[in-house]
PDB file of C-alpha atoms and ligand atoms in Angstrom:
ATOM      1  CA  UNK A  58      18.289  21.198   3.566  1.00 56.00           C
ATOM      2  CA  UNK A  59      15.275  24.099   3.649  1.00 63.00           C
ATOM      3  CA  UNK A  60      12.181  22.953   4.608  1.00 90.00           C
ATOM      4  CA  UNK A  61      12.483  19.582   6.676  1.00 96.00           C
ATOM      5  CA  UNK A  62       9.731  17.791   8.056  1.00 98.00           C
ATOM      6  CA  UNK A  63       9.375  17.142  11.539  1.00 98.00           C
ATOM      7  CA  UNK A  64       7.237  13.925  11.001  1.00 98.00           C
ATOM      8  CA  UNK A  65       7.568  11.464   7.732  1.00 98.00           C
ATOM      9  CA  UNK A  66       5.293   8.507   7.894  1.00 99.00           C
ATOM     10  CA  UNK A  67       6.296   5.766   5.411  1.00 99.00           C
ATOM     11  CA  UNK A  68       4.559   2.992   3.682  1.00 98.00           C
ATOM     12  CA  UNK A  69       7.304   0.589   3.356  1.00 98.00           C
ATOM     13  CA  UNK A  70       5.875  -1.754   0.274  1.00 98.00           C
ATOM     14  CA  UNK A  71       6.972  -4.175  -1.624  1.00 98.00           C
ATOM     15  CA  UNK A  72       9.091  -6.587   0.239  1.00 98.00           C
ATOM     16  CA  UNK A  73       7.320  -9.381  -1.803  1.00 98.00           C
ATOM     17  CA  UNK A  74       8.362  -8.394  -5.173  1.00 98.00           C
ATOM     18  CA  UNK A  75      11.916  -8.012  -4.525  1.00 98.00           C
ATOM     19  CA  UNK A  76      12.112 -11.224  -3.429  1.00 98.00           C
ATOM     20  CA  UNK A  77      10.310 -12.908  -6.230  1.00 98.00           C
ATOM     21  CA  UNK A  78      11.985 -11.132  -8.431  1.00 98.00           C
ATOM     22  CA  UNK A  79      15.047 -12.964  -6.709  1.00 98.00           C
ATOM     23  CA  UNK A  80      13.098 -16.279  -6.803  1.00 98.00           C
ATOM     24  CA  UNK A  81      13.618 -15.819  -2.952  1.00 98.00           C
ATOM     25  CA  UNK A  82      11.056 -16.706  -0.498  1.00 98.00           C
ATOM     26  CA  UNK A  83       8.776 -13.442   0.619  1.00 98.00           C
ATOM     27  CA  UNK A  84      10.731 -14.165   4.423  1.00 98.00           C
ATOM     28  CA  UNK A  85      13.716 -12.705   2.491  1.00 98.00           C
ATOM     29  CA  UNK A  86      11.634 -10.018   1.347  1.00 98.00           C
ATOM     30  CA  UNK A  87      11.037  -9.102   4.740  1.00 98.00           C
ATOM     31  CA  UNK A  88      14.569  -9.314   6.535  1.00 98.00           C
ATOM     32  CA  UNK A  89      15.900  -7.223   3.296  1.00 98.00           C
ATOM     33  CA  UNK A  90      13.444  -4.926   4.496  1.00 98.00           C
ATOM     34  CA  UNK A  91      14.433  -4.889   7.830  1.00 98.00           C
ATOM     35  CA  UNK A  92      18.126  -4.092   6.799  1.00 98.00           C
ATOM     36  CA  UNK A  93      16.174  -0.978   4.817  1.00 98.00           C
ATOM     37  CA  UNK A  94      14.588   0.403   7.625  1.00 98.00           C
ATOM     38  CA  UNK A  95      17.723   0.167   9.660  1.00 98.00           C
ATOM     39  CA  UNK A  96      19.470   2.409   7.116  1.00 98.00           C
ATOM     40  CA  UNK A  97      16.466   4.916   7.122  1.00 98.00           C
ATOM     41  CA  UNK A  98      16.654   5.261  10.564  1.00 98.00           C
ATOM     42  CA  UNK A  99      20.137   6.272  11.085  1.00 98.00           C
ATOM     43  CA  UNK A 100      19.778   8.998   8.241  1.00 98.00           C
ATOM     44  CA  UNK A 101      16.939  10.513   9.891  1.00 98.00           C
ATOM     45  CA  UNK A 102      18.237  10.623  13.283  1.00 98.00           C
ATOM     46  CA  UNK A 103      21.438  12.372  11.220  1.00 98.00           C
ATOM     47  CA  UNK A 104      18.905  14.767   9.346  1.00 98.00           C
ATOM     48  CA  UNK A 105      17.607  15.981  12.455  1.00 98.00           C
ATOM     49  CA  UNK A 106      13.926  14.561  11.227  1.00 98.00           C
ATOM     50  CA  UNK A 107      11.598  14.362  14.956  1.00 98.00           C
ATOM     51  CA  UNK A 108       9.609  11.608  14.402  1.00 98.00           C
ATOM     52  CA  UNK A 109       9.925   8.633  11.709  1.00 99.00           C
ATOM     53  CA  UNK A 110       6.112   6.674  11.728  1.00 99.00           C
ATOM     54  CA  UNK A 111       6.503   3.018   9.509  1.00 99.00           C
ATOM     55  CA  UNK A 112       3.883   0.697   8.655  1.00 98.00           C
ATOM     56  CA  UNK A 113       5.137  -2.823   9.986  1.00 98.00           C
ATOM     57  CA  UNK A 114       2.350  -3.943  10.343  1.00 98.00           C
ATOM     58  CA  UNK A 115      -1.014  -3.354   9.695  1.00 98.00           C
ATOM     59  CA  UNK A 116      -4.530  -4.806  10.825  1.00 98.00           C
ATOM     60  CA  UNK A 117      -5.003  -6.005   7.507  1.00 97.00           C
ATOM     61  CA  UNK A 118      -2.075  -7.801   7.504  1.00 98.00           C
ATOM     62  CA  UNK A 119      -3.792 -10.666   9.548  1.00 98.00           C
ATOM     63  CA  UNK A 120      -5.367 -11.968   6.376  1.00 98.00           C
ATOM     64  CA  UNK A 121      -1.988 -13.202   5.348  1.00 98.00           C
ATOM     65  CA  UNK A 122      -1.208 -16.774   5.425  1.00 97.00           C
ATOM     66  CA  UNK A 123      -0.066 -18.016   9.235  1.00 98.00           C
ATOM     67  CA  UNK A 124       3.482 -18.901   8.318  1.00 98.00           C
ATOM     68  CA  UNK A 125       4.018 -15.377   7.237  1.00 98.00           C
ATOM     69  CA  UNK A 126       2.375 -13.952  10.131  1.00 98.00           C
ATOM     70  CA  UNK A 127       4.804 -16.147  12.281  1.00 98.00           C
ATOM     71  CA  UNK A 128       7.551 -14.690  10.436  1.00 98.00           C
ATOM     72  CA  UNK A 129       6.552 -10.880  10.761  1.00 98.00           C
ATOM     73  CA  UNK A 130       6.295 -11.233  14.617  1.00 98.00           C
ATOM     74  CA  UNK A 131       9.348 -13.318  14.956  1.00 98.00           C
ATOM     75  CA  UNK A 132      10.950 -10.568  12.542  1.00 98.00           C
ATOM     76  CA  UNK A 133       9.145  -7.724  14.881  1.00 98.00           C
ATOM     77  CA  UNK A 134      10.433  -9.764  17.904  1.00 98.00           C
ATOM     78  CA  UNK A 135      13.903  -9.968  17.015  1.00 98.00           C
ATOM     79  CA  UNK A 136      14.289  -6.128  15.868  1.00 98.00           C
ATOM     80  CA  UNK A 137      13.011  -4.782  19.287  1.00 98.00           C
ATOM     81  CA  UNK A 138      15.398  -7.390  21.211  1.00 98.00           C
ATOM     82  CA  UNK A 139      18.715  -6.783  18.834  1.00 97.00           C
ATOM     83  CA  UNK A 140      18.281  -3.681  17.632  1.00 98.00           C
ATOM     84  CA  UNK A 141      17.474  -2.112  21.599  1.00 98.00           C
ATOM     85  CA  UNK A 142      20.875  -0.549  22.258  1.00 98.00           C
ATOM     86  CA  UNK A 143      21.948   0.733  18.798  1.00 98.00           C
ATOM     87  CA  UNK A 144      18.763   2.910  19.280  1.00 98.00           C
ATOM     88  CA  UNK A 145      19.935   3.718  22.202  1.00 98.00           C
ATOM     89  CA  UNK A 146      23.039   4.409  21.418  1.00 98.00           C
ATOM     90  CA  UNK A 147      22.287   5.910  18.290  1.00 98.00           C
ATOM     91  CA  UNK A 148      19.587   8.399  20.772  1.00 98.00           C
ATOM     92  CA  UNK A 149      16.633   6.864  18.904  1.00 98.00           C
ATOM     93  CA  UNK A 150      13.513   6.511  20.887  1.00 98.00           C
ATOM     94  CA  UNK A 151      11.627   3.403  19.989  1.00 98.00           C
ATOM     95  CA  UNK A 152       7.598   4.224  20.578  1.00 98.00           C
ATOM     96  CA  UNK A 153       4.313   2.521  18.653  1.00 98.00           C
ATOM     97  CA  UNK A 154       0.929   2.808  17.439  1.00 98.00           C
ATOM     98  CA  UNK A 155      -2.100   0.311  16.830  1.00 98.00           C
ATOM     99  CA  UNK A 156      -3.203  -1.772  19.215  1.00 98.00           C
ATOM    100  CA  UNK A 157      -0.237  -3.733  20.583  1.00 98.00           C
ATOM    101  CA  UNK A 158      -2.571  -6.230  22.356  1.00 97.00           C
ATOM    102  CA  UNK A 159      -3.321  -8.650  19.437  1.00 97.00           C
ATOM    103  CA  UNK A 160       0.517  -9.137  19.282  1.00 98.00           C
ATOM    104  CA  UNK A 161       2.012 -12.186  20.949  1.00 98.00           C
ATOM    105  CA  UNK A 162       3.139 -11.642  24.306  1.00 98.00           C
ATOM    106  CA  UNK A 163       6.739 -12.325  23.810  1.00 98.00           C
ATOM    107  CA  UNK A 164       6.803 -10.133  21.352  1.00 98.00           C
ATOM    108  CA  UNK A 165       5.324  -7.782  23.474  1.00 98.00           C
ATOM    109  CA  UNK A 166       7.865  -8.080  25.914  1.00 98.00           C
ATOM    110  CA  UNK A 167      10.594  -7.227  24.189  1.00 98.00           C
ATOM    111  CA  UNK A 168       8.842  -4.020  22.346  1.00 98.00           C
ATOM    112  CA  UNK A 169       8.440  -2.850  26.033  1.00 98.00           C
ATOM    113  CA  UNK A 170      11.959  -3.676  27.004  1.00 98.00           C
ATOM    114  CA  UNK A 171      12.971  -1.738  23.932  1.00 98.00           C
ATOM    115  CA  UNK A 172      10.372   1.164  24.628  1.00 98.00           C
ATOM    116  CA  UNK A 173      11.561   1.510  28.486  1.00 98.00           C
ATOM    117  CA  UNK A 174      15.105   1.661  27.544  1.00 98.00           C
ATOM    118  CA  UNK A 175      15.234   4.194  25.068  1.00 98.00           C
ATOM    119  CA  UNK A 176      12.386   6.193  26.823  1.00 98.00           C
ATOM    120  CA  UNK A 177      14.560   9.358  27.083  1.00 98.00           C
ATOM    121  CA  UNK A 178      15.720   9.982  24.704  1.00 98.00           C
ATOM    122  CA  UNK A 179      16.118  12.479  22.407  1.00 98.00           C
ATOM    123  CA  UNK A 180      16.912  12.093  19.129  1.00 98.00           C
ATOM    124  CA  UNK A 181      14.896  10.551  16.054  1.00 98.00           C
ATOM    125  CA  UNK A 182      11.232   9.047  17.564  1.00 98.00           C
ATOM    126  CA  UNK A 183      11.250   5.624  16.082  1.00 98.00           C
ATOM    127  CA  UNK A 184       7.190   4.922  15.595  1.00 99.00           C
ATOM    128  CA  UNK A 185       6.422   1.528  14.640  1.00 98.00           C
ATOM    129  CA  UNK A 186       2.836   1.545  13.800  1.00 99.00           C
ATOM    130  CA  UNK A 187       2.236  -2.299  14.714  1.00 98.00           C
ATOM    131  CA  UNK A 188      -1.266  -4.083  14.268  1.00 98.00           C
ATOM    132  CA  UNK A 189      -2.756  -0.676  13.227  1.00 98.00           C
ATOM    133  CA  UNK A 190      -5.397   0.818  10.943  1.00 98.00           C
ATOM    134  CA  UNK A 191      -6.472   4.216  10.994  1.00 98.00           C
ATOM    135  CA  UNK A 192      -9.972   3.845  11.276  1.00 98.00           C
ATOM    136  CA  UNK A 193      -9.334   1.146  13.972  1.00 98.00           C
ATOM    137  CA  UNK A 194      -7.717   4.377  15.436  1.00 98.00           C
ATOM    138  CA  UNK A 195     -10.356   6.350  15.207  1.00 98.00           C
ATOM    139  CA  UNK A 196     -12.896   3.670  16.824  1.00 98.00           C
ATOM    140  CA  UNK A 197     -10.880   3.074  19.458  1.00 98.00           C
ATOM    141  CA  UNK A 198     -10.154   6.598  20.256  1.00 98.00           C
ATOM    142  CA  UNK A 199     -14.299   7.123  20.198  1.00 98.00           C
ATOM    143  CA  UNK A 200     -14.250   4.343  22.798  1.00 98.00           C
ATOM    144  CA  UNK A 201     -12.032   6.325  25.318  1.00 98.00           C
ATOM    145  CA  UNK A 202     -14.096   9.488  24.835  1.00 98.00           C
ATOM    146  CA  UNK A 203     -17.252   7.990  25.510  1.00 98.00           C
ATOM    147  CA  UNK A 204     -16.084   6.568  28.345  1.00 98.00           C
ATOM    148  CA  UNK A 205     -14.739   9.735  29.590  1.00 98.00           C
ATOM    149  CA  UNK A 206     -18.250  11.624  28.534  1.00 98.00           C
ATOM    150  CA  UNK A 207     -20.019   8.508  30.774  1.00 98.00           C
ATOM    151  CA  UNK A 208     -17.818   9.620  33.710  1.00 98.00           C
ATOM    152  CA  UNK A 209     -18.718  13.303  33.301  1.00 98.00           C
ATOM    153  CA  UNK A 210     -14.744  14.209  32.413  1.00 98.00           C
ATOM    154  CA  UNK A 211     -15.617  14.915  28.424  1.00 98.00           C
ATOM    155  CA  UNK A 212     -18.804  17.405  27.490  1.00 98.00           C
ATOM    156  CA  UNK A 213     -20.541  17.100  23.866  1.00 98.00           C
ATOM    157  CA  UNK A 214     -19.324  20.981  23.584  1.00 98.00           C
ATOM    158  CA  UNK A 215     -15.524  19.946  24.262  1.00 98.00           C
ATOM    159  CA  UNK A 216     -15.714  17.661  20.880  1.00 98.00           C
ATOM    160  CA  UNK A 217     -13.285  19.794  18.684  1.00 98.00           C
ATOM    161  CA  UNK A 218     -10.707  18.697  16.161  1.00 98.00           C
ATOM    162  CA  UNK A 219      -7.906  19.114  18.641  1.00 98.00           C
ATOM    163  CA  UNK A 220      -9.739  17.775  21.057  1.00 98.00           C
ATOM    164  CA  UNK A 221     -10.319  13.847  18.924  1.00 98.00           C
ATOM    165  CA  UNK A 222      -6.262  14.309  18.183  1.00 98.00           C
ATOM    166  CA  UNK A 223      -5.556  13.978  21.803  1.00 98.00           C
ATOM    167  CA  UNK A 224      -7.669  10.868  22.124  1.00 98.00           C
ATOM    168  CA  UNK A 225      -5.252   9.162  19.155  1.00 98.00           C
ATOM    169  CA  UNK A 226      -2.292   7.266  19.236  1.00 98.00           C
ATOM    170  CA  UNK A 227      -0.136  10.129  18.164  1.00 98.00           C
ATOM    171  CA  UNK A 228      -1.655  12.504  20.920  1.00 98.00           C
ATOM    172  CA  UNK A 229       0.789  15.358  21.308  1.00 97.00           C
ATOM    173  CA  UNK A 230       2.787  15.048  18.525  1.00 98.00           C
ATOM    174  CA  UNK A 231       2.921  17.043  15.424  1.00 98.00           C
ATOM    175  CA  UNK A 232       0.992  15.811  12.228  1.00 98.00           C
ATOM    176  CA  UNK A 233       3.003  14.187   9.518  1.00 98.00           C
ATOM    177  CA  UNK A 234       4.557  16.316   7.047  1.00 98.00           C
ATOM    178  CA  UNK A 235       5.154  13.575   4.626  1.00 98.00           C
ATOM    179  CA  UNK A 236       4.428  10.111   3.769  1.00 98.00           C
ATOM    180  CA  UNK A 237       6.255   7.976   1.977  1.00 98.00           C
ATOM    181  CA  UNK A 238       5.364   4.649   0.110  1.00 98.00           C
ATOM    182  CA  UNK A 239       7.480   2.755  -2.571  1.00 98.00           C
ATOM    183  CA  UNK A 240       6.586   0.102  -4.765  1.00 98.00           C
ATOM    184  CA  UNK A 241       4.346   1.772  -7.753  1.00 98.00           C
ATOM    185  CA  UNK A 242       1.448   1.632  -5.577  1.00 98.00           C
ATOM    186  CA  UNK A 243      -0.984   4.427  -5.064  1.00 98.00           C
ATOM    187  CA  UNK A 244      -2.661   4.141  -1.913  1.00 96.00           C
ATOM    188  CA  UNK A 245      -3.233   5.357   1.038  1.00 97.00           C
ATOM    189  CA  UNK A 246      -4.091   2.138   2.872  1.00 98.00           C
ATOM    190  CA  UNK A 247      -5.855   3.496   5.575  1.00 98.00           C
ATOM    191  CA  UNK A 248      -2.287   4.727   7.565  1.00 98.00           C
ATOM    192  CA  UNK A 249      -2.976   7.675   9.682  1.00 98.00           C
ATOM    193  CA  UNK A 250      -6.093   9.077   7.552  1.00 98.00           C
ATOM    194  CA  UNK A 251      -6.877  11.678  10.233  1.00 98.00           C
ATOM    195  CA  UNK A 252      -3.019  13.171  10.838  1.00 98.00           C
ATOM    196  CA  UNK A 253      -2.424  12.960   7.073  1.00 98.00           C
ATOM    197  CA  UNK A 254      -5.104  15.509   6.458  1.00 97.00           C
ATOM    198  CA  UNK A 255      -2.230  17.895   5.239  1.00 97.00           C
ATOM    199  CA  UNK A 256       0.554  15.539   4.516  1.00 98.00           C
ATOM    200  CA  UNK A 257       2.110  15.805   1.425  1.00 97.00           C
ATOM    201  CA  UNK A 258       2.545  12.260  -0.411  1.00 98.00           C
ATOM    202  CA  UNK A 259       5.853  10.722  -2.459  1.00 98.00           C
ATOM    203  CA  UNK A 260       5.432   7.973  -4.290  1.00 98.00           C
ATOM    204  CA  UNK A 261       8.313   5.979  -5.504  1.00 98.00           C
ATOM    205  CA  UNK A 262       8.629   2.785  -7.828  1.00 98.00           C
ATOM    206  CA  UNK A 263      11.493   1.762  -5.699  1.00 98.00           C
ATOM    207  CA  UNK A 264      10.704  -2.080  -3.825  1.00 98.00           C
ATOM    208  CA  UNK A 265      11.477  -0.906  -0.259  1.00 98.00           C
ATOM    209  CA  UNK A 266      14.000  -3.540   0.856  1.00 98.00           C
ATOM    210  CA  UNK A 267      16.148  -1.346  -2.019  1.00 98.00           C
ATOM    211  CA  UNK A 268      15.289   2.299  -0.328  1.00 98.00           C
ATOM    212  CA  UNK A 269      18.304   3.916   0.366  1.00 98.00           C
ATOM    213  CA  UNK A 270      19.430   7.480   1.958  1.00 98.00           C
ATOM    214  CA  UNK A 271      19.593   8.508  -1.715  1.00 98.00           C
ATOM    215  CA  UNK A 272      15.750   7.771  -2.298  1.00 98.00           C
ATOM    216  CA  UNK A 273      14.808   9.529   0.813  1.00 98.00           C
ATOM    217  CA  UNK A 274      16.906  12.359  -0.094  1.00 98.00           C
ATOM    218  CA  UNK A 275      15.040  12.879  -3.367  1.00 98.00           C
ATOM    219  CA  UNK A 276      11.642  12.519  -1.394  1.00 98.00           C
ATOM    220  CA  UNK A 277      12.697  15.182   0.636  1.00 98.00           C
ATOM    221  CA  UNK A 278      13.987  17.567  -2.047  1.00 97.00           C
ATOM    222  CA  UNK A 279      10.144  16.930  -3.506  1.00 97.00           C
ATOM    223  CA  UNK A 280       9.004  17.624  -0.380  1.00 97.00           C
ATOM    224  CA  UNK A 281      11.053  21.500   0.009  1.00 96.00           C
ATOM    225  CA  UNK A 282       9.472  21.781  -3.373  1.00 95.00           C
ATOM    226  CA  UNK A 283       6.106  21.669  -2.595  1.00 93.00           C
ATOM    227  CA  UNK A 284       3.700  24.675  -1.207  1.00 81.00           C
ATOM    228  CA  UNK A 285       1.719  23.500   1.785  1.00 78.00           C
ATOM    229  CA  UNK A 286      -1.395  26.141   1.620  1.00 79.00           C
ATOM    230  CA  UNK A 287      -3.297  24.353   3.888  1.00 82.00           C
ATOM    231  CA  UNK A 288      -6.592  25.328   1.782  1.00 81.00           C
ATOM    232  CA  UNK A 289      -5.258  29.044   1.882  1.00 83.00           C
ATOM    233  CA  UNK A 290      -4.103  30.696  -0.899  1.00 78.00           C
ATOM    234  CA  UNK A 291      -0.051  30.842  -2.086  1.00 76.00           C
ATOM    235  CA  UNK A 292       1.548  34.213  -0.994  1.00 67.00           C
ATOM    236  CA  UNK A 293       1.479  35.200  -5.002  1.00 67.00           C
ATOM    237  CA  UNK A 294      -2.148  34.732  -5.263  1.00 65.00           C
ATOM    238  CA  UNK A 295      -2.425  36.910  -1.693  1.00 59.00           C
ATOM    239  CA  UNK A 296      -1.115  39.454  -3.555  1.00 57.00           C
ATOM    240  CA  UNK A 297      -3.608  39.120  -6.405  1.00 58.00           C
ATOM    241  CA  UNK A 298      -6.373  39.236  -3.828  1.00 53.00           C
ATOM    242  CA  UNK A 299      -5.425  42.504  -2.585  1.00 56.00           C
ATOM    243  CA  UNK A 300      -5.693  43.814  -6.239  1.00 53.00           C
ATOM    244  CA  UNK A 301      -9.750  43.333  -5.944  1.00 53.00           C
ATOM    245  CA  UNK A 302     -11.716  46.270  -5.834  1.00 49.00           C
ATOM    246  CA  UNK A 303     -14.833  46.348  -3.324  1.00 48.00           C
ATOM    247  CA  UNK A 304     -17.353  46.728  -6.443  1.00 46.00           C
ATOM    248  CA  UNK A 305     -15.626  43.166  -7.946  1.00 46.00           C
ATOM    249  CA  UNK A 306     -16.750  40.723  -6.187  1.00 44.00           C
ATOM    250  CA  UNK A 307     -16.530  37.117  -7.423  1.00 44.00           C
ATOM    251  CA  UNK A 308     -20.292  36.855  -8.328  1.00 45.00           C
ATOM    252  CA  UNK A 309     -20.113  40.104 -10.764  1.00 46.00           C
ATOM    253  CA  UNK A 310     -17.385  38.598 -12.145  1.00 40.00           C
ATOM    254  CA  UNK A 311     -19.292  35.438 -12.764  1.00 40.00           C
ATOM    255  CA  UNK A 312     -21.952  37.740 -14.164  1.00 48.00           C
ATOM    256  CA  UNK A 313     -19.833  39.439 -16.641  1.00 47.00           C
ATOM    257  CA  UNK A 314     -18.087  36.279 -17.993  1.00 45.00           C
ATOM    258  CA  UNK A 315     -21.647  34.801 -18.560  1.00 44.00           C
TER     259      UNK A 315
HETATM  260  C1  FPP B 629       4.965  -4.874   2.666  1.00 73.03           C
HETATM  261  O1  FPP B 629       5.553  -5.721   1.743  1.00 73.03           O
HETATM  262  C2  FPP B 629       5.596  -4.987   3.953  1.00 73.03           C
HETATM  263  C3  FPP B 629       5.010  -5.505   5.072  1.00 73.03           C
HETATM  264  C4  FPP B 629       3.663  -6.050   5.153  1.00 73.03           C
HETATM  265  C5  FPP B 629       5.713  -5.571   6.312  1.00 73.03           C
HETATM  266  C6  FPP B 629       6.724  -4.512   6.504  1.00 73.03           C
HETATM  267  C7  FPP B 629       7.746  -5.063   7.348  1.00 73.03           C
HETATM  268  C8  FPP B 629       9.069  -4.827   7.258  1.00 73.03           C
HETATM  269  C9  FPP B 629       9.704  -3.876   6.347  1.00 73.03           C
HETATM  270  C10 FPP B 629       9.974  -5.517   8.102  1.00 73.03           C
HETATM  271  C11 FPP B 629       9.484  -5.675   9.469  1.00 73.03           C
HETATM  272  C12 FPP B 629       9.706  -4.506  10.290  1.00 73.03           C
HETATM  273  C13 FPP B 629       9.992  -4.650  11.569  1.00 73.03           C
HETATM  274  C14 FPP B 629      10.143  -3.469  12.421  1.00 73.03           C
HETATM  275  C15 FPP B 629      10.216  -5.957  12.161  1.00 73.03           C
HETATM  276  P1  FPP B 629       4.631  -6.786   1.039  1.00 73.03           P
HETATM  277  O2  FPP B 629       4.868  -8.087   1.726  1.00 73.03           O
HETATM  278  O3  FPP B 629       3.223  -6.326   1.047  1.00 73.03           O
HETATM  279  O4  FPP B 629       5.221  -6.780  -0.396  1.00 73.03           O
HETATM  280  P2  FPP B 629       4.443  -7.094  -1.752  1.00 73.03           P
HETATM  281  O5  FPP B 629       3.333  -6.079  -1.876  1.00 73.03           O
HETATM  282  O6  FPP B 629       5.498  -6.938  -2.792  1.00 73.03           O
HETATM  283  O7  FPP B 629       3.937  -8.509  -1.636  1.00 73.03           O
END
């Protein structure tokens, strides 16, 4: 396929509906969606896609009532323990983002099992973003550089763009390309709002314990579709700027259509 992204983010939403559209308890929801991400996985590590960043939980998601919490981190717990070697065997590398520490320990354990086992390899990055936010990103990252400007190893005049992206989760890796959420909704939901800068967004009605290989096919046929200009111009309009004449500038144009 032309054009693939290296990194897709996705906003996997709607894991509630489907189930109470099945008069099924939201837990169902959940392990349906589970069963989702498993098939997502296995066609981006067959796509060739780098690095796959889902929302699993976010620091939001703490609001929710406590038996659902229980039931995300016993969900959470139970993916990084039975799932560990088919990553591995599937050359998946299982990494996070957010701040793990709020988790609950066992839970934490086993993500760490799962992380050191598939640690080398190569394939599809599997990124769980786990008790995260993005501007709970960004705070913490200003933690770590003031600490480092206290200790003398950061200067005010090192403060660049590149320079914050190192002090982020995703340090070193490449932006997202694409992101991804299903269920009709329109949001952004604060999920990496500094590497989405120049993501390009699909938006599906689809629930997402129902996503399939064929709905992530379409969002990446949108996705060779699109023209990422980065605030540049397209390569047509380039052309059209070559065509201006030193005497026509923008503002005597202005002038003339007044
Ligand atoms: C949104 O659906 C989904 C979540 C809050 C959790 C996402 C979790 C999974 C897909 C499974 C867990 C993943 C791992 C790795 C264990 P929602 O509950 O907000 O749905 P709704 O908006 O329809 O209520």
């Amino acid at each position: 396929m032309a054009q693939l992204p290296k990194h897709i983010g996705i906003i996997m939403d709607g894991n509630g509906r489907w189930a109470a559209q099945r008069a099924l308890p939201r837990a169902e929801g959940h392990r349906q969606g589970v069963g989702a991400l498993k098939r997502i996985v296995r066609e981006c590590g067959r796509l060739g896609i780098k690095i796959l960043t889902v929302y699993a939980f976010s620091s939001e998601n703490w609001k929710r009532p406590r038996k659902e919490i229980e039931f995300l981190m016993g969900l959470l717990r139970f993916f990084a323990a039975k799932e560990r070697n088919e990553l591995h065997r599937e050359n998946v590398r299982l990494t996070s983002i957010g701040d793990l520490s709020a988790l609950p320990p066992i839970a934490i354990a086993e993500l760490q099992k799962s992380f050191e086992l598939t640690a080398s390899n190569t394939g599809l990055t599997l990124q769980l973003a786990l008790n995260y936010s993005g501007r709970n990103e960004i705070c913490r990252a200003v933690q770590r550089m003031l600490s480092d400007f206290e200790t003398g190893s950061l200067r005010r005049e090192d403060v660049s763009e590149e320079k914050i992206s190192s002090y982020l989760d995703t340090a070193n890796q490449p932006e997202p390309d694409l992101i991804i959420r299903t269920s009709g909704e329109y949001r952004v939901s604060n999920f990496m709002i500094w590497q989405a800068a120049y993501a390009e967004y699909f938006f599906t009605n689809r629930l997402w314990p129902d996503f399939n290989e064929r709905d992530l096919r379409e969002a990446l046929e949108a996705y060779a579709h699109r023209e990422r200009r980065y605030g540049g111009l397209s390569s047509d309009d380039s052309l059209e700027v070559n065509s201006f004449s030193d005497s026509e500038t923008n503002s005597s144009r202005l002038e003339s259509a007044k």
